[in-house]
Short mmCIF file of C-alpha atoms and ligand atoms in Angstrom, two decimals:
data_model
loop_
_atom_site.label_atom_id
_atom_site.label_comp_id
_atom_site.label_asym_id
_atom_site.label_seq_id
_atom_site.Cartn_x
_atom_site.Cartn_y
_atom_site.Cartn_z
CA UNK A 1 9.63 -25.48 -30.28
CA UNK A 2 9.51 -24.84 -34.06
CA UNK A 3 7.92 -21.59 -35.18
CA UNK A 4 7.06 -20.67 -38.78
CA UNK A 5 7.71 -17.06 -39.69
CA UNK A 6 5.97 -15.60 -42.75
CA UNK A 7 8.35 -13.12 -44.37
CA UNK A 8 7.19 -10.11 -46.43
CA UNK A 9 8.00 -11.78 -49.77
CA UNK A 10 5.77 -14.73 -48.81
CA UNK A 11 8.74 -16.93 -48.07
CA UNK A 12 8.36 -19.11 -45.04
CA UNK A 13 11.29 -19.34 -42.68
CA UNK A 14 11.60 -21.83 -39.88
CA UNK A 15 13.00 -20.66 -36.57
CA UNK A 16 13.78 -22.80 -33.57
CA UNK A 17 12.38 -20.97 -30.54
CA UNK A 18 13.70 -22.29 -27.27
CA UNK A 19 10.81 -23.20 -24.98
CA UNK A 20 11.04 -22.15 -21.33
CA UNK A 21 8.90 -23.96 -18.81
CA UNK A 22 7.61 -22.22 -15.72
CA UNK A 23 6.52 -23.54 -12.32
CA UNK A 24 4.35 -21.45 -10.00
CA UNK A 25 4.66 -21.10 -6.23
CA UNK A 26 1.33 -19.85 -4.84
CA UNK A 27 -1.44 -20.60 -7.34
CA UNK A 28 -3.83 -17.82 -6.24
CA UNK A 29 -5.59 -15.02 -8.08
CA UNK A 30 -2.53 -13.43 -9.66
CA UNK A 31 -0.84 -16.73 -10.52
CA UNK A 32 -3.96 -17.80 -12.44
CA UNK A 33 -3.66 -14.55 -14.39
CA UNK A 34 -0.02 -15.37 -15.25
CA UNK A 35 -1.08 -18.87 -16.31
CA UNK A 36 -3.96 -17.66 -18.53
CA UNK A 37 -1.82 -15.03 -20.24
CA UNK A 38 1.26 -17.21 -20.70
CA UNK A 39 -0.29 -18.63 -23.89
CA UNK A 40 0.23 -15.22 -25.52
CA UNK A 41 4.00 -15.45 -24.99
CA UNK A 42 5.85 -17.53 -27.59
CA UNK A 43 8.42 -19.78 -25.93
CA UNK A 44 6.73 -19.85 -22.50
CA UNK A 45 4.79 -22.78 -21.06
CA UNK A 46 3.46 -23.10 -17.51
CA UNK A 47 3.79 -26.71 -16.39
CA UNK A 48 3.49 -26.99 -12.60
CA UNK A 49 2.25 -25.45 -9.40
CA UNK A 50 3.00 -25.69 -5.69
CA UNK A 51 0.63 -24.35 -3.04
CA UNK A 52 -0.15 -25.06 0.60
CA UNK A 53 -3.90 -24.87 -0.05
CA UNK A 54 -5.35 -28.13 -1.46
CA UNK A 55 -8.26 -26.19 -2.97
CA UNK A 56 -5.88 -24.06 -5.02
CA UNK A 57 -3.95 -27.16 -6.09
CA UNK A 58 -7.24 -28.67 -7.29
CA UNK A 59 -7.86 -25.57 -9.42
CA UNK A 60 -4.29 -25.78 -10.80
CA UNK A 61 -4.76 -29.48 -11.67
CA UNK A 62 -8.07 -28.70 -13.40
CA UNK A 63 -6.19 -26.06 -15.40
CA UNK A 64 -3.83 -28.73 -16.68
CA UNK A 65 -0.83 -28.27 -14.35
CA UNK A 66 1.18 -30.90 -12.54
CA UNK A 67 0.66 -30.14 -8.86
CA UNK A 68 2.92 -30.42 -5.82
CA UNK A 69 2.17 -30.05 -2.12
CA UNK A 70 5.82 -30.32 -1.13
CA UNK A 71 8.24 -27.53 -2.04
CA UNK A 72 11.34 -29.75 -2.15
CA UNK A 73 9.60 -32.23 -4.44
CA UNK A 74 8.44 -29.30 -6.64
CA UNK A 75 11.92 -27.81 -6.95
CA UNK A 76 13.72 -31.14 -7.36
CA UNK A 77 11.37 -32.96 -9.72
CA UNK A 78 9.30 -30.25 -11.40
CA UNK A 79 9.74 -29.83 -15.16
CA UNK A 80 10.63 -26.13 -15.44
CA UNK A 81 13.59 -23.75 -15.42
CA UNK A 82 11.75 -20.58 -14.32
CA UNK A 83 9.83 -20.17 -11.07
CA UNK A 84 7.14 -17.56 -10.49
CA UNK A 85 6.72 -16.64 -6.82
CA UNK A 86 3.14 -15.39 -6.34
CA UNK A 87 2.48 -16.00 -2.65
CA UNK A 88 1.55 -13.30 -0.11
CA UNK A 89 4.40 -10.81 0.17
CA UNK A 90 6.02 -12.11 3.37
CA UNK A 91 6.99 -15.38 1.62
CA UNK A 92 8.61 -13.82 -1.48
CA UNK A 93 12.15 -13.89 -0.13
CA UNK A 94 11.91 -17.39 1.36
CA UNK A 95 10.71 -19.06 -1.84
CA UNK A 96 12.79 -16.94 -4.25
CA UNK A 97 16.00 -17.79 -2.40
CA UNK A 98 15.04 -21.46 -2.23
CA UNK A 99 14.27 -21.59 -5.96
CA UNK A 100 17.49 -19.80 -6.92
CA UNK A 101 19.53 -22.16 -4.74
CA UNK A 102 17.89 -24.92 -6.80
CA UNK A 103 19.34 -23.13 -9.91
CA UNK A 104 15.98 -21.86 -11.16
CA UNK A 105 15.47 -18.45 -12.73
CA UNK A 106 13.02 -16.45 -10.63
CA UNK A 107 10.24 -14.04 -11.53
CA UNK A 108 8.86 -12.71 -8.26
CA UNK A 109 5.60 -10.85 -7.82
CA UNK A 110 5.68 -7.33 -6.41
CA UNK A 111 6.52 -6.03 -3.88
CA UNK A 112 9.77 -7.90 -4.26
CA UNK A 113 10.34 -8.20 -0.51
CA UNK A 114 9.43 -6.81 2.90
CA UNK A 115 12.56 -4.64 3.16
CA UNK A 116 15.96 -3.85 1.67
CA UNK A 117 17.76 -6.49 3.73
CA UNK A 118 15.60 -9.26 2.25
CA UNK A 119 16.03 -7.85 -1.25
CA UNK A 120 19.81 -7.76 -0.92
CA UNK A 121 19.82 -11.42 0.08
CA UNK A 122 17.72 -12.26 -2.99
CA UNK A 123 20.08 -10.31 -5.29
CA UNK A 124 23.13 -12.00 -3.71
CA UNK A 125 21.56 -15.44 -4.20
CA UNK A 126 20.86 -14.76 -7.88
CA UNK A 127 24.47 -13.68 -8.43
CA UNK A 128 25.87 -16.66 -6.54
CA UNK A 129 23.80 -19.13 -8.58
CA UNK A 130 24.09 -17.22 -11.85
CA UNK A 131 20.33 -17.19 -12.45
CA UNK A 132 17.88 -14.48 -13.47
CA UNK A 133 16.08 -12.71 -10.67
CA UNK A 134 13.52 -10.12 -11.67
CA UNK A 135 10.14 -8.81 -10.53
CA UNK A 136 6.77 -8.55 -12.23
CA UNK A 137 6.55 -4.76 -12.47
CA UNK A 138 3.89 -5.16 -15.13
CA UNK A 139 2.49 -1.67 -14.67
CA UNK A 140 5.44 -0.31 -16.65
CA UNK A 141 3.26 -1.41 -19.59
CA UNK A 142 0.05 0.34 -18.47
CA UNK A 143 -1.33 2.45 -21.30
CA UNK A 144 -2.08 5.52 -19.13
CA UNK A 145 1.51 5.45 -17.85
CA UNK A 146 3.03 4.95 -21.30
CA UNK A 147 1.08 7.99 -22.54
CA UNK A 148 2.46 10.28 -19.81
CA UNK A 149 5.96 8.85 -20.23
CA UNK A 150 5.87 9.50 -23.98
CA UNK A 151 4.56 13.07 -23.58
CA UNK A 152 7.41 13.85 -21.18
CA UNK A 153 10.13 12.09 -23.17
CA UNK A 154 9.06 13.88 -26.38
CA UNK A 155 9.11 17.21 -24.54
CA UNK A 156 5.53 17.96 -25.69
CA UNK A 157 4.78 20.23 -22.72
CA UNK A 158 8.32 21.30 -21.80
CA UNK A 159 9.92 20.76 -18.41
CA UNK A 160 7.57 19.26 -15.78
CA UNK A 161 7.51 20.77 -12.30
CA UNK A 162 4.75 18.65 -10.71
CA UNK A 163 3.53 15.16 -11.53
CA UNK A 164 0.58 13.70 -9.64
CA UNK A 165 -0.14 9.99 -9.93
CA UNK A 166 -3.20 8.62 -8.16
CA UNK A 167 -5.24 5.50 -7.79
CA UNK A 168 -8.49 5.95 -5.88
CA UNK A 169 -10.84 3.15 -4.93
CA UNK A 170 -14.21 3.58 -3.30
CA UNK A 171 -14.85 0.32 -1.44
CA UNK A 172 -12.64 0.82 1.61
CA UNK A 173 -11.70 -2.85 1.79
CA UNK A 174 -8.40 -4.68 1.75
CA UNK A 175 -8.90 -8.33 0.88
CA UNK A 176 -7.51 -11.29 2.88
CA UNK A 177 -3.82 -11.17 3.80
CA UNK A 178 -3.50 -7.65 2.38
CA UNK A 179 -5.11 -6.32 5.59
CA UNK A 180 -2.32 -7.70 7.81
CA UNK A 181 1.08 -6.23 8.58
CA UNK A 182 2.80 -9.60 9.02
CA UNK A 183 1.87 -10.58 5.45
CA UNK A 184 3.24 -7.35 3.97
CA UNK A 185 -0.22 -5.83 3.56
CA UNK A 186 -1.10 -2.18 3.06
CA UNK A 187 -1.37 0.07 0.06
CA UNK A 188 2.24 1.29 0.02
CA UNK A 189 3.34 -2.31 -0.64
CA UNK A 190 0.38 -3.07 -2.89
CA UNK A 191 -0.29 -0.22 -5.36
CA UNK A 192 2.44 2.04 -3.99
CA UNK A 193 5.23 -0.16 -5.26
CA UNK A 194 3.81 -0.01 -8.81
CA UNK A 195 3.36 3.76 -8.82
CA UNK A 196 6.79 4.43 -7.30
CA UNK A 197 8.39 2.08 -9.85
CA UNK A 198 6.59 3.90 -12.69
CA UNK A 199 7.77 7.29 -11.43
CA UNK A 200 11.42 6.27 -10.99
CA UNK A 201 11.43 4.54 -14.40
CA UNK A 202 10.11 7.74 -16.02
CA UNK A 203 12.20 10.43 -14.28
CA UNK A 204 15.91 9.98 -14.85
CA UNK A 205 17.01 11.84 -11.72
CA UNK A 206 17.94 11.07 -8.13
CA UNK A 207 15.31 11.41 -5.40
CA UNK A 208 16.60 13.87 -2.81
CA UNK A 209 13.70 14.02 -0.37
CA UNK A 210 10.79 11.75 0.61
CA UNK A 211 7.73 12.78 2.59
CA UNK A 212 4.91 10.37 3.37
CA UNK A 213 1.77 10.17 5.46
CA UNK A 214 0.06 6.82 5.94
CA UNK A 215 -3.54 6.45 7.10
CA UNK A 216 -5.64 3.52 8.29
CA UNK A 217 -9.14 4.72 7.51
CA UNK A 218 -11.05 1.43 7.29
CA UNK A 219 -8.30 -1.17 7.83
CA UNK A 220 -6.88 -0.91 11.35
CA UNK A 221 -3.58 -2.75 10.93
CA UNK A 222 -2.16 -1.38 7.68
CA UNK A 223 -2.21 1.73 5.52
CA UNK A 224 -5.28 1.89 3.28
CA UNK A 225 -4.53 5.47 2.17
CA UNK A 226 -1.20 7.19 1.70
CA UNK A 227 0.18 10.39 0.28
CA UNK A 228 3.83 10.32 -0.78
CA UNK A 229 5.83 13.25 -2.12
CA UNK A 230 9.17 12.74 -3.85
CA UNK A 231 11.46 15.64 -4.57
CA UNK A 232 13.86 15.00 -7.45
CA UNK A 233 17.25 16.70 -7.73
CA UNK A 234 16.00 19.26 -10.28
CA UNK A 235 13.27 20.29 -7.81
CA UNK A 236 10.56 18.36 -9.69
CA UNK A 237 7.86 17.27 -7.25
CA UNK A 238 6.08 13.94 -7.74
CA UNK A 239 3.04 13.17 -5.65
CA UNK A 240 1.79 9.61 -5.40
CA UNK A 241 -1.52 9.03 -3.68
CA UNK A 242 -3.39 5.77 -3.21
CA UNK A 243 -6.64 5.38 -1.31
CA UNK A 244 -9.19 2.63 -0.91
CA UNK A 245 -11.94 4.92 0.35
CA UNK A 246 -12.13 8.00 -1.86
CA UNK A 247 -15.73 8.34 -2.90
CA UNK A 248 -14.88 11.16 -5.31
CA UNK A 249 -11.98 10.17 -7.56
CA UNK A 250 -9.25 12.48 -8.81
CA UNK A 251 -7.61 11.97 -12.24
CA UNK A 252 -5.14 9.09 -12.63
CA UNK A 253 -2.46 11.59 -13.84
CA UNK A 254 -2.14 15.37 -13.60
CA UNK A 255 1.09 16.95 -14.86
CA UNK A 256 2.14 20.60 -14.98
CA UNK A 257 5.13 21.71 -17.03
CA UNK A 258 6.54 25.05 -18.16
CA UNK A 259 4.74 24.86 -21.53
CA UNK A 260 1.54 22.99 -20.71
CA UNK A 261 -0.48 20.57 -18.61
CA UNK A 262 -1.73 17.02 -19.06
CA UNK A 263 -4.66 15.19 -17.57
CA UNK A 264 -5.20 11.46 -18.00
CA UNK A 265 -8.45 10.86 -16.19
CA UNK A 266 -8.63 7.08 -15.96
CA UNK A 267 -7.41 3.70 -17.20
CA UNK A 268 -9.54 4.21 -20.32
CA UNK A 269 -7.11 7.04 -21.01
CA UNK A 270 -9.60 9.86 -21.44
CA UNK A 271 -7.93 13.22 -21.10
CA UNK A 272 -6.04 15.90 -22.98
CA UNK A 273 -2.92 17.98 -23.32
CA UNK A 274 -3.31 21.74 -22.93
CA UNK A 275 -0.51 23.91 -24.25
CA UNK A 276 0.13 27.61 -24.53
CA UNK A 277 -0.59 28.53 -28.18
CA UNK A 278 1.70 30.59 -30.39
CA UNK A 279 -0.55 33.63 -29.86
CA UNK A 280 1.14 35.92 -27.37
CA UNK A 281 -1.18 36.85 -24.54
CA UNK A 282 -1.67 40.50 -23.82
CA UNK A 283 -1.84 40.47 -20.05
CA UNK A 284 -4.92 42.13 -18.67
CA UNK A 285 -3.67 45.00 -16.45
CA UNK A 286 -7.07 45.39 -14.79
CA UNK A 287 -8.56 43.35 -12.00
CA UNK A 288 -11.17 40.98 -13.49
CA UNK A 289 -14.47 40.35 -11.72
CA UNK A 290 -15.03 36.59 -11.54
CA UNK A 291 -17.64 34.47 -9.74
CA UNK A 292 -14.91 33.79 -7.20
CA UNK A 293 -14.35 37.50 -6.64
CA UNK A 294 -11.97 40.06 -8.14
CA UNK A 295 -8.62 38.74 -9.39
CA UNK A 296 -5.92 39.43 -11.95
CA UNK A 297 -3.61 36.44 -11.37
CA UNK A 298 -6.34 33.81 -11.55
CA UNK A 299 -8.47 35.45 -14.25
CA UNK A 300 -9.51 32.97 -16.99
CA UNK A 301 -7.06 32.89 -19.88
CA UNK A 302 -8.40 33.87 -23.33
CA UNK A 303 -9.26 30.67 -25.26
CA UNK A 304 -7.19 31.67 -28.32
CA UNK A 305 -4.01 31.61 -26.22
CA UNK A 306 -4.50 27.91 -25.46
CA UNK A 307 -4.14 24.88 -27.68
CA UNK A 308 -5.71 21.50 -26.87
CA UNK A 309 -4.11 18.29 -28.15
CA UNK A 310 -5.31 14.72 -28.01
CA UNK A 311 -3.34 12.27 -25.90
CA UNK A 312 -1.01 10.13 -28.04
CA UNK A 313 -2.49 6.82 -29.18
CA UNK A 314 -0.44 4.05 -27.64
CA UNK A 315 -0.87 0.29 -27.60
CA UNK A 316 0.71 -1.53 -24.70
CA UNK A 317 0.43 -5.10 -23.42
CA UNK A 318 1.43 -6.60 -20.07
CA UNK A 319 2.64 -9.74 -21.89
CA UNK A 320 5.60 -7.62 -23.09
CA UNK A 321 7.03 -8.30 -19.63
CA UNK A 322 7.34 -12.06 -20.22
CA UNK A 323 8.42 -11.56 -23.83
CA UNK A 324 11.37 -9.62 -22.43
CA UNK A 325 12.17 -12.34 -19.87
CA UNK A 326 12.25 -14.98 -22.65
CA UNK A 327 14.24 -12.75 -24.94
CA UNK A 328 16.75 -12.11 -22.11
CA UNK A 329 17.13 -15.83 -21.43
CA UNK A 330 17.71 -16.32 -25.16
CA UNK A 331 20.48 -13.68 -24.88
CA UNK A 332 18.68 -11.36 -27.33
CA UNK A 333 17.83 -8.43 -25.03
CA UNK A 334 18.80 -6.89 -21.74
CA UNK A 335 16.33 -7.50 -18.90
CA UNK A 336 13.94 -4.55 -18.52
CA UNK A 337 13.14 -4.81 -14.79
CA UNK A 338 16.62 -4.57 -13.27
CA UNK A 339 17.77 -5.36 -9.74
CA UNK A 340 19.20 -1.85 -9.19
CA UNK A 341 15.77 -0.40 -10.03
CA UNK A 342 14.07 -2.72 -7.53
CA UNK A 343 16.55 -1.53 -4.92
CA UNK A 344 15.73 2.14 -5.55
CA UNK A 345 11.99 1.49 -5.20
CA UNK A 346 12.58 -0.37 -1.93
CA UNK A 347 14.78 2.49 -0.67
CA UNK A 348 11.94 4.95 -1.36
CA UNK A 349 9.45 2.67 0.44
CA UNK A 350 11.72 2.42 3.48
CA UNK A 351 12.18 6.22 3.51
CA UNK A 352 8.38 6.61 3.23
CA UNK A 353 7.74 4.43 6.29
CA UNK A 354 10.45 6.34 8.15
CA UNK A 355 8.96 9.70 7.16
CA UNK A 356 5.52 8.66 8.40
CA UNK A 357 6.98 7.42 11.67
CA UNK A 358 9.02 10.58 12.34
CA UNK A 359 6.40 13.02 10.96
CA UNK A 360 9.09 14.66 8.84
CA UNK A 361 10.59 14.50 5.39
CA UNK A 362 13.66 12.33 4.84
CA UNK A 363 16.65 13.74 2.96
CA UNK A 364 18.15 11.10 0.70
CA UNK A 365 20.13 10.40 -2.44
CA UNK A 366 18.23 7.53 -4.06
N1 NAD B 1 1.57 -7.41 -10.48
C1 NAD B 1 0.30 -7.22 -10.20
O1 NAD B 1 -0.39 -6.46 -10.86
C2 NAD B 1 -0.30 -7.97 -9.06
C3 NAD B 1 -1.69 -8.02 -8.89
C4 NAD B 1 -2.21 -8.77 -7.84
C5 NAD B 1 -1.34 -9.42 -6.95
N2 NAD B 1 0.00 -9.31 -7.13
C6 NAD B 1 0.93 -9.96 -6.20
O2 NAD B 1 0.80 -11.37 -6.36
C7 NAD B 1 1.03 -12.02 -5.10
C8 NAD B 1 -0.18 -12.90 -4.80
O3 NAD B 1 -1.34 -12.10 -4.72
P1 NAD B 1 -2.78 -12.73 -5.01
O4 NAD B 1 -3.71 -11.61 -5.20
O5 NAD B 1 -2.68 -13.74 -6.09
O6 NAD B 1 -3.07 -13.43 -3.62
P2 NAD B 1 -3.94 -14.74 -3.38
O7 NAD B 1 -4.25 -14.75 -1.93
O8 NAD B 1 -5.07 -14.79 -4.36
O9 NAD B 1 -2.95 -15.94 -3.73
C9 NAD B 1 -1.87 -16.32 -2.93
C10 NAD B 1 -1.66 -17.82 -3.08
O10 NAD B 1 -0.51 -18.17 -2.32
C11 NAD B 1 -0.83 -19.33 -1.54
N3 NAD B 1 -0.02 -19.33 -0.34
C12 NAD B 1 -0.22 -18.64 0.81
N4 NAD B 1 0.77 -18.89 1.67
C13 NAD B 1 1.63 -19.74 1.05
C14 NAD B 1 2.83 -20.38 1.44
N5 NAD B 1 3.38 -20.15 2.63
N6 NAD B 1 3.40 -21.20 0.56
C15 NAD B 1 2.86 -21.44 -0.65
N7 NAD B 1 1.72 -20.87 -1.08
C16 NAD B 1 1.11 -20.02 -0.23
C17 NAD B 1 -2.32 -19.23 -1.25
O11 NAD B 1 -2.87 -20.50 -0.94
C18 NAD B 1 -2.84 -18.65 -2.57
O12 NAD B 1 -3.15 -19.66 -3.48
C19 NAD B 1 1.24 -10.91 -4.09
O13 NAD B 1 2.60 -10.72 -3.87
C20 NAD B 1 0.63 -9.69 -4.74
O14 NAD B 1 1.21 -8.48 -4.31
C21 NAD B 1 0.52 -8.62 -8.15
#
C-alpha cells in the first residue's frame, strides 16, 4: 500500500506501508466492531470470516468479507496473515492454537483463555511457530483509565494507598453464552479481566495477596457481581468491583493518596482532584458539633486548606491497539500487550477463584 505523507514544508513524501490482512474467527458483536474500526488503522484490512452460524456468515458477506464455514479451508486458503479470535471464551485456545500452527499471527479477544494451563499452551505455540500472539486488552486505552494512570505517574497526589475501580450496571442480565460456566461466562472473565489488566499495567509492583468474593445475584450459574481486593508489595490496596445489578452506581475510580484524592465518576470522565493546599491547617483542638454528632477527627476541613484541580485532558483511542500490532509486525515498536502480562492477569484470576472457594485470602507473588 502506498501512502502519501505531507511534510511540514509542504513537501510530499511517498512511503510504502506494508498492508496486513486479517481473517476473523467468530463474526459476532465484537468482531463486527473490529471490522468497522479496522478502516481507521493504516496498513490493516479485514478480508475474511469463519463462523459456525450461517446467519453471522451472511452478515459478514454483506459487509464485504469472503466467508468460510470450514475452519481448515479458512486457514489454508484465506487471504490473511493475522487471525482475530472472537468466539465465546471457551474456544479461544482451540482456534488460537490452530491458527498459530497454520503460521498465522493471532490477536485473541479477552479473556485470553479459561485458565493458566490453556494460556501456557498458547504461548508455547506462538514461540514454536515464531508468530505474534497477543490479546485485545483495548481498555488500556480507556480515557478514564488513562487519566488515573497519568495522575499517579506524574505524582500529582503523592503515594496512593487505596485505588478503587468499579463498573456497575443496573440491568442484572448476562447475555447469551456469558451466563454459562462452560463458555467461560461470568463477570470476573468478562469485565474483571479488563480491570485487573488495567490495575497491573498501572502499578509496577508485585501482588502479594488476593481476596475475592463472587456472587450470583440474578444469574445462577456464574458470577454476576464480584469484589476483588489486591494487596501490592508496598501495602497499596486495590479494590476491583463489578456488578450487573447495582441500582445506585459508585464512581468509576476513587483513589486516595498521601497528598490528595481523585474521583473519576464515569466514562464521560467527570470528576476532580482534591489536594491539600499550601496553607497549613491549624488543627481544631475542640470537639466539633456536626449533624452526625460530635467529632474532632471527622470534622469538616476548612475550605482554604484544600485545592481542587481539574482532571487532565487526555485523548485516547482504542484503535491505538491495532496501530501497535501493525507497527510491531513492521518491526518499528515493541508489542504493548505482552504475554507475561497476560500470564499475571490469569494468575490473579485463578487466585481470585481460589479465594472465593476457600473463603480466605491467597498469599502470592504475582
Ligand atoms: N475487548 C472488548 O472490549 C470485548 C467486548 C465484547 C466482547 N469481547 C470478547 O469477544 C468475544 C466474542 O464476544 P461477542 O460479544 O462478540 O459474542 P457474540 O456471541 O456476539 O459472538 C460470538 C460469535 O462466535 C460465533 N461462534 C460461537 N461458537 C463458535 C465456534 N465454536 N466456532 C466459531 N464461531 C463460533 C458465534 O456464532 C458468534 O458469531 C468474547 O471472547 C468476548 O469476551 C471483548
